[in-house]
Structure formats: C-alpha cells, structure tokens
C-alpha cells in the first residue's frame, strides 16, 4: 500500500502549549490508525519564552531551517508575560521570526459556531461561519522590534505596501472562491475591513482591494469600517463570508469573532505564504491555567485539521472536524461558559480521538 509521508515540525510552546499539543497528538495517533495512507514524520523542536529564558533566543536557527524544509509546522501557543525585551515587548512570541521571517503573509482565521457550545451570541451552528484573513507581515506590526522610543514618547509606524496588500487580498478572494458563501444568503463575499475614513494608509489598502476585486467579478466585494465591523460581527455575523484586513485590526477582530462563538480556545489559524506555512491556535499560552488540565484543546485539534487541509488531505481534516462535532452534539464533550471542556483537557482529546 502506498503511503504519503509528510515531514512536519511540532513546537510545543509555553504555558498550556504542551498539554494542548499532547491532546492533538492523541487525535493524530487515532487518525493514523484509521487513515493508513497518510503518515507524519514528526520532529519536535523547542521554541518560545521558556526556550528564550534558557538560551537567550526564542527559536534556534536550526529549527527555522527544519521548518523551511518541512511540509508544514504546527505549534502551540507561545509567550510568557515576564519574559520581555528591554523595550517592554514579549521576547517569547515567534511572529517576528515565523511570520515576517518565513513571509507567511496570510493569517487565515476561521470563525465557526460549533454545536453544543454555550456561545454569548444567539445563533444556531451553521449561522456563523466566516474567515478572517489577517495581513501578517506589515501593517502596524511592521514596527515589531523597531519603533522609536525616548524617555517621553514612543512611536510605531503602520505601513501598507502595494505588494503586501495585493497578495493578501488575492488570497482572501481565493479562499472565498472555494467556500459556499455567507450563511445568511449563500453569497460569496469578501469584505474589506479598514479605517479609510481617517487613515490614508487604509484608504490605500481599500484602493488596492478594489483593484484586485475586479479580477473576481463573480464574488461580491464590499467595505466596512473597522469600528462598524466590531459591531456587525456581533449583531450580524451570518452576513460575513471572508474578511480581509490589516495586521493589527485582524489581531483584534479575530479575538472578538472567537469570543462570539464561545471563546478563542475554540479557534485555530494558519499562517500561509507562497513557500511556507505553519499552524497554531489564535490564543496565548494562558500561564494561569497551565498544567491544570483545564485548557480547551479544540483550538489545537482544529489547528491540526487546518494542517491536513493544507496538505490536501481533506478526508482526514473532515474526519477530525466530524469527530469534534459528534463529541459536542452527543453531549459527551461539554464546554463551559469559560470556554473550557468540563471533563478536562486530556479527557476532551481522548473523546475526540475515540470518535475519529
Ligand atoms: C496572535 C497573538 C500574537 C499577535 C501575539 C502572541 C504576539 O496574539 O497570534 O494573534 O499579536 O499576533
Ligand atoms: Mn492575537
């Protein structure tokens, strides 16, 4: 029997990272015993804040090289609040090296209401299903590790480039092309989220969005200001299909979107460029609950599903999402109003693995 073997890199990360990755691994083992034709050859690498404390760097250059040579990478959340650079920013987060460094310019963040989850918005599963495409290499985050500071002032620069915008907007339309449209009306739609009423850089973003949209006449293209988007994502989420936006706006609105569907502990993401890709939950390392078997592994398990999607192994990703759904629908897996699984992290992973 022929087997498709993929080289993947796993980075456990900080805080709740290791326990989430262990749950994802439990699901992976179950996947591999069912789908014999798909196999991961996994290399574990360290990285993040604990690693920075030990070594003075957050990622080894050898790890970066391994990631470049692998089919894909999955990481847990990284960063610890007390591990900081002299400028006050966190030293353990890996976006600088993995997002900018690997030019993974599209941060793809699906927001989907799952069955059986006590979400703060009133909606049925299926009514909320959109994808935030966050620009990942520039915008306000261009200032990462840079910026200007004196004793009395600090400034960060938000930069939008034509190239950076064209490619992320194109990616958003390509994602819309493959989807079934917005839940409310079935229309394929890409929404440009910006602050073009105030910031010239954002008016530039919008202009480029309009240019690229012309290449996709069969997909609706629309604009919304970012403040109005924060409201609309709560009051009218079913309208949205794919949204594309600047880096910092995407950071904020993806947490907001996650909250509406029951918490960011249920939210996965992919960082995708033309050459490289890596996958991670959208949330942080939650050191306050680390090691307590409280964290929700669904974010990490959905992250694993996104990784299989990326490898075009859709039977596997569909099975993983199906197992999560079944576990939730049956009531066997319950999520409390803090977004945490009632029987604990390990139990949740095992329940999902058993349903593959
Ligand atoms: C995210 C995270 C990161 C970000 C942090 C950890 C630097 O919040 O992936 O959304 O701000 O991009
Ligand atoms: Mn964030």
Coordinates of C-alpha atoms and ligand atoms in Angstrom, one line a residue:
X1 CA 0.0 0.0 0.0
X2 CA 1.4 3.4 -0.9
X3 CA 1.8 5.9 1.9
X4 CA 2.0 9.6 1.7
X5 CA 4.6 10.6 4.3
X6 CA 4.9 14.2 5.4
X7 CA 7.7 15.8 7.3
X8 CA 6.2 18.0 10.0
X9 CA 7.7 20.1 12.8
X10 CA 6.0 20.3 16.1
X11 CA 6.8 23.1 18.6
X12 CA 5.0 22.6 21.9
X13 CA 5.3 26.2 23.1
X14 CA 4.7 27.7 26.6
X15 CA 2.1 27.6 29.3
X16 CA -0.8 25.4 28.2
X17 CA 1.0 24.7 24.9
X18 CA 2.4 21.2 25.8
X19 CA -0.9 19.9 27.1
X20 CA -2.7 21.1 24.0
X21 CA -0.1 19.6 21.7
X22 CA -0.4 16.3 23.6
X23 CA -4.2 16.2 23.0
X24 CA -3.6 17.0 19.3
X25 CA -1.1 14.1 19.2
X26 CA -3.7 11.8 20.8
X27 CA -6.0 12.7 17.9
X28 CA -3.2 12.3 15.4
X29 CA -2.5 8.8 16.6
X30 CA -6.1 7.9 16.1
X31 CA -6.1 9.5 12.6
X32 CA -3.0 7.5 11.7
X33 CA -4.5 4.2 12.7
X34 CA -7.6 4.9 10.7
X35 CA -6.1 6.6 7.6
X36 CA -3.1 4.2 6.9
X37 CA -2.1 6.0 3.7
X38 CA -1.3 9.3 5.5
X39 CA 1.7 9.4 7.8
X40 CA 3.5 12.2 9.6
X41 CA 7.2 12.0 10.2
X42 CA 7.4 14.4 13.2
X43 CA 10.4 16.3 14.6
X44 CA 9.9 18.1 17.9
X45 CA 11.7 21.4 18.3
X46 CA 11.7 23.8 21.3
X47 CA 10.8 27.5 20.9
X48 CA 9.2 30.3 22.7
X49 CA 9.6 32.1 26.1
X50 CA 10.9 29.2 28.2
X51 CA 13.5 28.5 25.5
X52 CA 14.4 32.1 25.4
X53 CA 15.0 32.0 29.2
X54 CA 17.3 29.1 28.8
X55 CA 19.2 30.2 25.7
X56 CA 18.7 33.9 25.0
X57 CA 17.0 33.2 21.7
X58 CA 13.3 32.3 21.1
X59 CA 14.0 30.0 18.2
X60 CA 17.1 28.1 17.1
X61 CA 18.3 28.8 13.6
X62 CA 18.4 25.0 13.0
X63 CA 14.6 25.0 13.8
X64 CA 13.9 27.7 11.2
X65 CA 15.9 25.6 8.7
X66 CA 13.9 22.5 9.6
X67 CA 10.6 24.4 9.2
X68 CA 11.7 25.6 5.8
X69 CA 12.5 22.1 4.7
X70 CA 9.3 20.5 6.2
X71 CA 5.9 20.2 4.6
X72 CA 4.3 22.1 7.4
X73 CA 4.7 23.1 11.1
X74 CA 2.3 23.0 14.0
X75 CA 3.0 25.0 17.1
X76 CA 1.2 25.5 20.4
X77 CA 0.8 29.0 21.9
X78 CA 4.0 30.7 23.0
X79 CA 5.0 33.7 25.2
X80 CA 5.1 34.4 28.9
X81 CA 4.3 37.8 30.4
X82 CA 7.5 38.0 32.5
X83 CA 9.8 37.2 29.6
X84 CA 10.4 40.5 27.9
X85 CA 12.9 42.5 25.8
X86 CA 14.3 45.8 27.2
X87 CA 11.8 47.7 25.1
X88 CA 9.0 46.1 27.1
X89 CA 7.7 43.8 24.3
X90 CA 7.5 40.0 24.8
X91 CA 10.6 38.0 23.9
X92 CA 9.0 34.6 23.6
X93 CA 6.5 35.3 20.8
X94 CA 7.6 33.9 17.5
X95 CA 5.7 36.1 14.9
X96 CA 8.8 38.1 14.1
X97 CA 10.8 35.0 13.1
X98 CA 8.0 32.9 11.7
X99 CA 5.6 35.4 10.1
X100 CA 7.9 38.0 8.8
X101 CA 10.9 35.6 8.6
X102 CA 9.1 33.0 6.5
X103 CA 6.9 35.6 4.7
X104 CA 3.7 33.8 5.7
X105 CA 1.7 36.8 4.7
X106 CA -1.8 35.5 5.2
X107 CA -3.1 34.7 8.6
X108 CA -6.2 32.6 8.0
X109 CA -8.6 32.6 11.0
X110 CA -11.9 30.7 10.6
X111 CA -14.7 31.7 13.0
X112 CA -17.4 29.0 13.2
X113 CA -20.1 28.4 15.7
X114 CA -19.9 24.7 16.8
X115 CA -22.9 22.7 18.1
X116 CA -23.4 22.3 21.8
X117 CA -21.2 25.4 22.7
X118 CA -22.7 28.0 25.1
X119 CA -21.8 31.0 22.9
X120 CA -22.7 34.5 24.0
X121 CA -24.4 35.3 20.7
X122 CA -27.8 34.0 19.9
X123 CA -27.3 31.9 16.8
X124 CA -27.5 28.3 15.6
X125 CA -24.5 26.2 14.5
X126 CA -24.0 27.0 10.8
X127 CA -25.3 30.5 11.1
X128 CA -21.8 31.8 11.9
X129 CA -19.1 30.7 9.5
X130 CA -16.6 33.2 8.2
X131 CA -12.9 33.5 7.7
X132 CA -10.8 36.4 8.8
X133 CA -7.7 36.9 6.6
X134 CA -5.3 39.0 8.5
X135 CA -2.3 40.5 6.8
X136 CA 0.6 39.0 8.6
X137 CA 3.9 40.8 7.6
X138 CA 3.3 44.5 7.7
X139 CA 0.6 47.0 8.9
X140 CA 1.2 48.2 12.4
X141 CA 3.3 45.0 13.2
X142 CA 6.0 46.3 10.9
X143 CA 7.1 48.1 14.0
X144 CA 7.8 44.8 15.8
X145 CA 11.3 45.0 17.2
X146 CA 11.7 48.6 15.8
X147 CA 9.6 51.7 16.7
X148 CA 11.1 54.8 18.2
X149 CA 11.3 55.5 21.9
X150 CA 12.6 58.3 24.0
X151 CA 12.0 58.9 27.7
X152 CA 9.0 60.9 27.0
X153 CA 7.4 59.4 23.8
X154 CA 7.1 56.3 21.7
X155 CA 6.0 55.8 18.1
X156 CA 5.2 52.8 15.9
X157 CA 4.8 53.0 12.2
X158 CA 1.9 51.4 10.3
X159 CA 3.0 50.6 6.8
X160 CA 0.8 49.3 4.0
X161 CA 2.5 48.3 0.7
X162 CA 1.0 47.6 -2.6
X163 CA 2.7 44.2 -2.8
X164 CA 1.7 43.2 0.7
X165 CA -1.9 44.2 0.1
X166 CA -2.3 42.7 -3.4
X167 CA -1.2 39.3 -2.3
X168 CA -3.3 39.1 0.9
X169 CA -6.4 40.4 -0.8
X170 CA -5.9 37.9 -3.6
X171 CA -5.6 35.1 -1.1
X172 CA -8.9 36.3 0.5
X173 CA -10.7 36.0 -2.8
X174 CA -9.2 32.6 -3.5
X175 CA -10.5 31.4 -0.1
X176 CA -13.9 32.8 -0.9
X177 CA -13.8 31.0 -4.3
X178 CA -13.6 27.6 -2.5
X179 CA -16.3 28.4 0.1
X180 CA -20.0 28.1 0.0
X181 CA -20.7 31.8 0.6
X182 CA -22.1 33.5 3.7
X183 CA -24.5 31.6 5.9
X184 CA -27.2 34.3 5.7
X185 CA -27.6 34.5 1.9
X186 CA -25.2 31.9 0.4
X187 CA -23.4 34.7 -1.5
X188 CA -19.7 34.6 -1.9
X189 CA -18.5 37.8 -0.4
X190 CA -15.2 39.4 0.5
X191 CA -15.4 42.3 3.0
X192 CA -12.5 44.8 3.2
X193 CA -12.2 46.0 6.8
X194 CA -10.4 49.3 7.1
X195 CA -10.3 52.7 8.6
X196 CA -10.3 54.5 5.3
X197 CA -12.3 57.4 6.7
X198 CA -9.4 58.6 8.8
X199 CA -6.1 57.0 7.8
X200 CA -4.5 57.5 4.4
X201 CA -2.7 54.1 4.6
X202 CA -6.1 52.4 5.0
X203 CA -7.5 54.4 2.1
X204 CA -4.6 53.0 0.1
X205 CA -5.4 49.4 1.3
X206 CA -9.0 49.9 0.2
X207 CA -8.0 51.2 -3.2
X208 CA -5.8 48.1 -3.8
X209 CA -8.6 45.9 -2.6
X210 CA -10.9 47.4 -5.2
X211 CA -8.4 46.8 -8.0
X212 CA -7.9 43.2 -7.1
X213 CA -11.7 42.6 -6.6
X214 CA -12.1 43.4 -10.4
X215 CA -10.4 40.1 -11.1
X216 CA -13.1 38.3 -9.2
X217 CA -16.4 39.6 -10.7
X218 CA -18.4 36.6 -9.5
X219 CA -17.6 37.4 -5.9
X220 CA -19.2 40.3 -4.1
X221 CA -16.7 42.9 -2.8
X222 CA -17.7 45.3 -0.1
X223 CA -16.1 47.6 2.5
X224 CA -16.8 48.2 6.2
X225 CA -15.0 50.5 8.7
X226 CA -13.3 48.5 11.4
X227 CA -15.3 50.0 14.3
X228 CA -18.6 49.1 12.5
X229 CA -17.1 45.7 11.8
X230 CA -16.7 45.1 15.5
X231 CA -20.4 45.7 15.9
X232 CA -21.5 43.8 12.8
X233 CA -19.5 40.7 13.8
X234 CA -21.6 40.6 17.0
X235 CA -25.0 41.7 15.6
X236 CA -25.0 40.2 12.1
X237 CA -22.3 37.6 11.8
X238 CA -24.2 35.5 9.3
X239 CA -23.6 38.2 6.7
X240 CA -19.9 37.5 6.5
X241 CA -18.0 35.0 4.4
X242 CA -14.4 36.2 4.1
X243 CA -13.0 39.4 5.6
X244 CA -9.5 40.8 4.8
X245 CA -7.7 43.4 6.8
X246 CA -4.5 45.0 8.2
X247 CA -2.5 43.0 10.7
X248 CA -3.4 44.8 14.0
X249 CA -7.1 45.1 13.0
X250 CA -7.1 41.3 12.3
X251 CA -5.5 40.6 15.7
X252 CA -8.3 42.4 17.5
X253 CA -11.3 41.4 15.4
X254 CA -10.3 37.7 15.3
X255 CA -10.4 37.6 19.1
X256 CA -13.7 39.3 19.0
X257 CA -15.0 36.8 16.5
X258 CA -13.7 34.0 18.6
X259 CA -15.5 35.3 21.7
X260 CA -18.8 35.4 19.9
X261 CA -18.6 31.7 19.1
X262 CA -17.7 30.6 22.7
X263 CA -14.1 31.8 23.1
X264 CA -10.7 31.8 21.4
X265 CA -10.0 28.4 23.0
X266 CA -12.0 27.0 20.1
X267 CA -10.2 28.9 17.4
X268 CA -7.4 27.8 15.0
X269 CA -5.3 29.5 12.4
X270 CA -3.0 29.1 9.6
X271 CA -0.1 31.3 8.7
X272 CA 0.4 30.8 5.0
X273 CA 2.8 32.2 2.4
X274 CA 3.8 31.1 -1.1
X275 CA 6.6 28.8 0.2
X276 CA 5.9 28.1 3.8
X277 CA 3.1 27.5 6.2
X278 CA 2.6 27.0 9.9
X279 CA -0.5 26.4 12.0
X280 CA -1.4 27.5 15.6
X281 CA -4.3 28.3 17.9
X282 CA -5.1 32.1 17.8
X283 CA -4.9 32.4 21.6
X284 CA -2.0 32.9 24.0
X285 CA -0.3 30.5 26.4
X286 CA -2.6 31.1 29.4
X287 CA 0.0 30.5 32.1
X288 CA -2.6 31.0 34.8
X289 CA -4.2 27.6 33.9
X290 CA -1.0 25.9 32.6
X291 CA -0.7 22.3 33.8
X292 CA -4.1 22.3 35.4
X293 CA -5.8 20.2 32.7
X294 CA -8.4 23.0 32.2
X295 CA -7.5 24.4 28.8
X296 CA -9.6 23.6 25.7
X297 CA -7.7 21.5 23.2
X298 CA -10.3 22.1 20.4
X299 CA -8.2 25.1 19.2
X300 CA -5.2 22.9 18.8
X301 CA -7.1 20.0 17.3
X302 CA -8.8 22.3 14.7
X303 CA -5.3 23.6 14.1
X304 CA -4.3 20.0 13.2
X305 CA -7.3 19.8 10.9
X306 CA -6.2 23.0 9.1
X307 CA -2.7 21.5 8.7
X308 CA -4.2 18.4 6.9
X309 CA -6.3 20.8 4.7
X310 CA -3.1 22.5 3.7
X311 CA -1.6 19.1 2.7
X312 CA -4.8 18.4 0.7
X313 CA -5.7 15.5 3.0
X314 CA -9.3 16.5 3.1
X315 CA -10.6 13.1 4.2
X316 CA -8.5 13.4 7.4
X317 CA -9.5 17.0 8.1
X318 CA -13.1 16.3 7.6
X319 CA -12.9 13.3 9.9
X320 CA -11.3 15.5 12.6
X321 CA -14.0 18.2 12.4
X322 CA -16.6 15.5 12.3
X323 CA -15.3 13.9 15.5
X324 CA -15.3 17.3 17.3
X325 CA -18.9 17.9 16.1
X326 CA -20.1 14.4 17.1
X327 CA -18.5 14.7 20.6
X328 CA -20.2 18.1 21.1
X329 CA -23.6 17.1 19.6
X330 CA -23.8 13.9 21.7
X331 CA -23.2 16.0 24.9
X332 CA -20.3 13.7 25.7
X333 CA -17.9 16.7 25.3
X334 CA -19.3 19.9 27.0
X335 CA -17.8 23.3 27.0
X336 CA -18.5 25.6 30.0
X337 CA -19.1 29.3 29.8
X338 CA -15.4 30.0 30.3
X339 CA -14.8 28.1 27.0
X340 CA -13.2 25.2 28.9
X341 CA -14.0 21.5 28.5
X342 CA -16.0 20.2 31.5
X343 CA -14.0 16.9 31.9
X344 CA -10.6 18.5 31.4
X345 CA -8.1 18.8 28.6
X346 CA -6.9 15.2 28.4
X347 CA -10.4 13.8 28.5
X348 CA -11.5 16.1 25.7
X349 CA -8.7 15.0 23.5
X350 CA -9.4 11.3 24.2
X351 CA -13.2 11.8 23.5
X352 CA -12.4 13.4 20.1
X353 CA -9.8 10.8 19.3
X354 CA -12.2 8.0 20.0
X355 CA -14.7 9.4 17.5
X356 CA -12.3 9.5 14.6
Ligands
LIG1 C1 -1.9 36.3 17.7 C2 -1.2 36.7 19.0 C3 0.1 37.3 18.7 C4 -0.1 38.5 17.8 C5 0.9 37.6 19.9 C6 1.2 36.4 20.8 C7 2.2 38.3 19.6 O1 -2.0 37.5 19.8 O2 -1.4 35.4 17.0 O3 -3.0 36.8 17.5 O4 -0.4 39.6 18.4 O5 -0.1 38.4 16.6
LIG2 MN1 -3.9 37.9 19.0

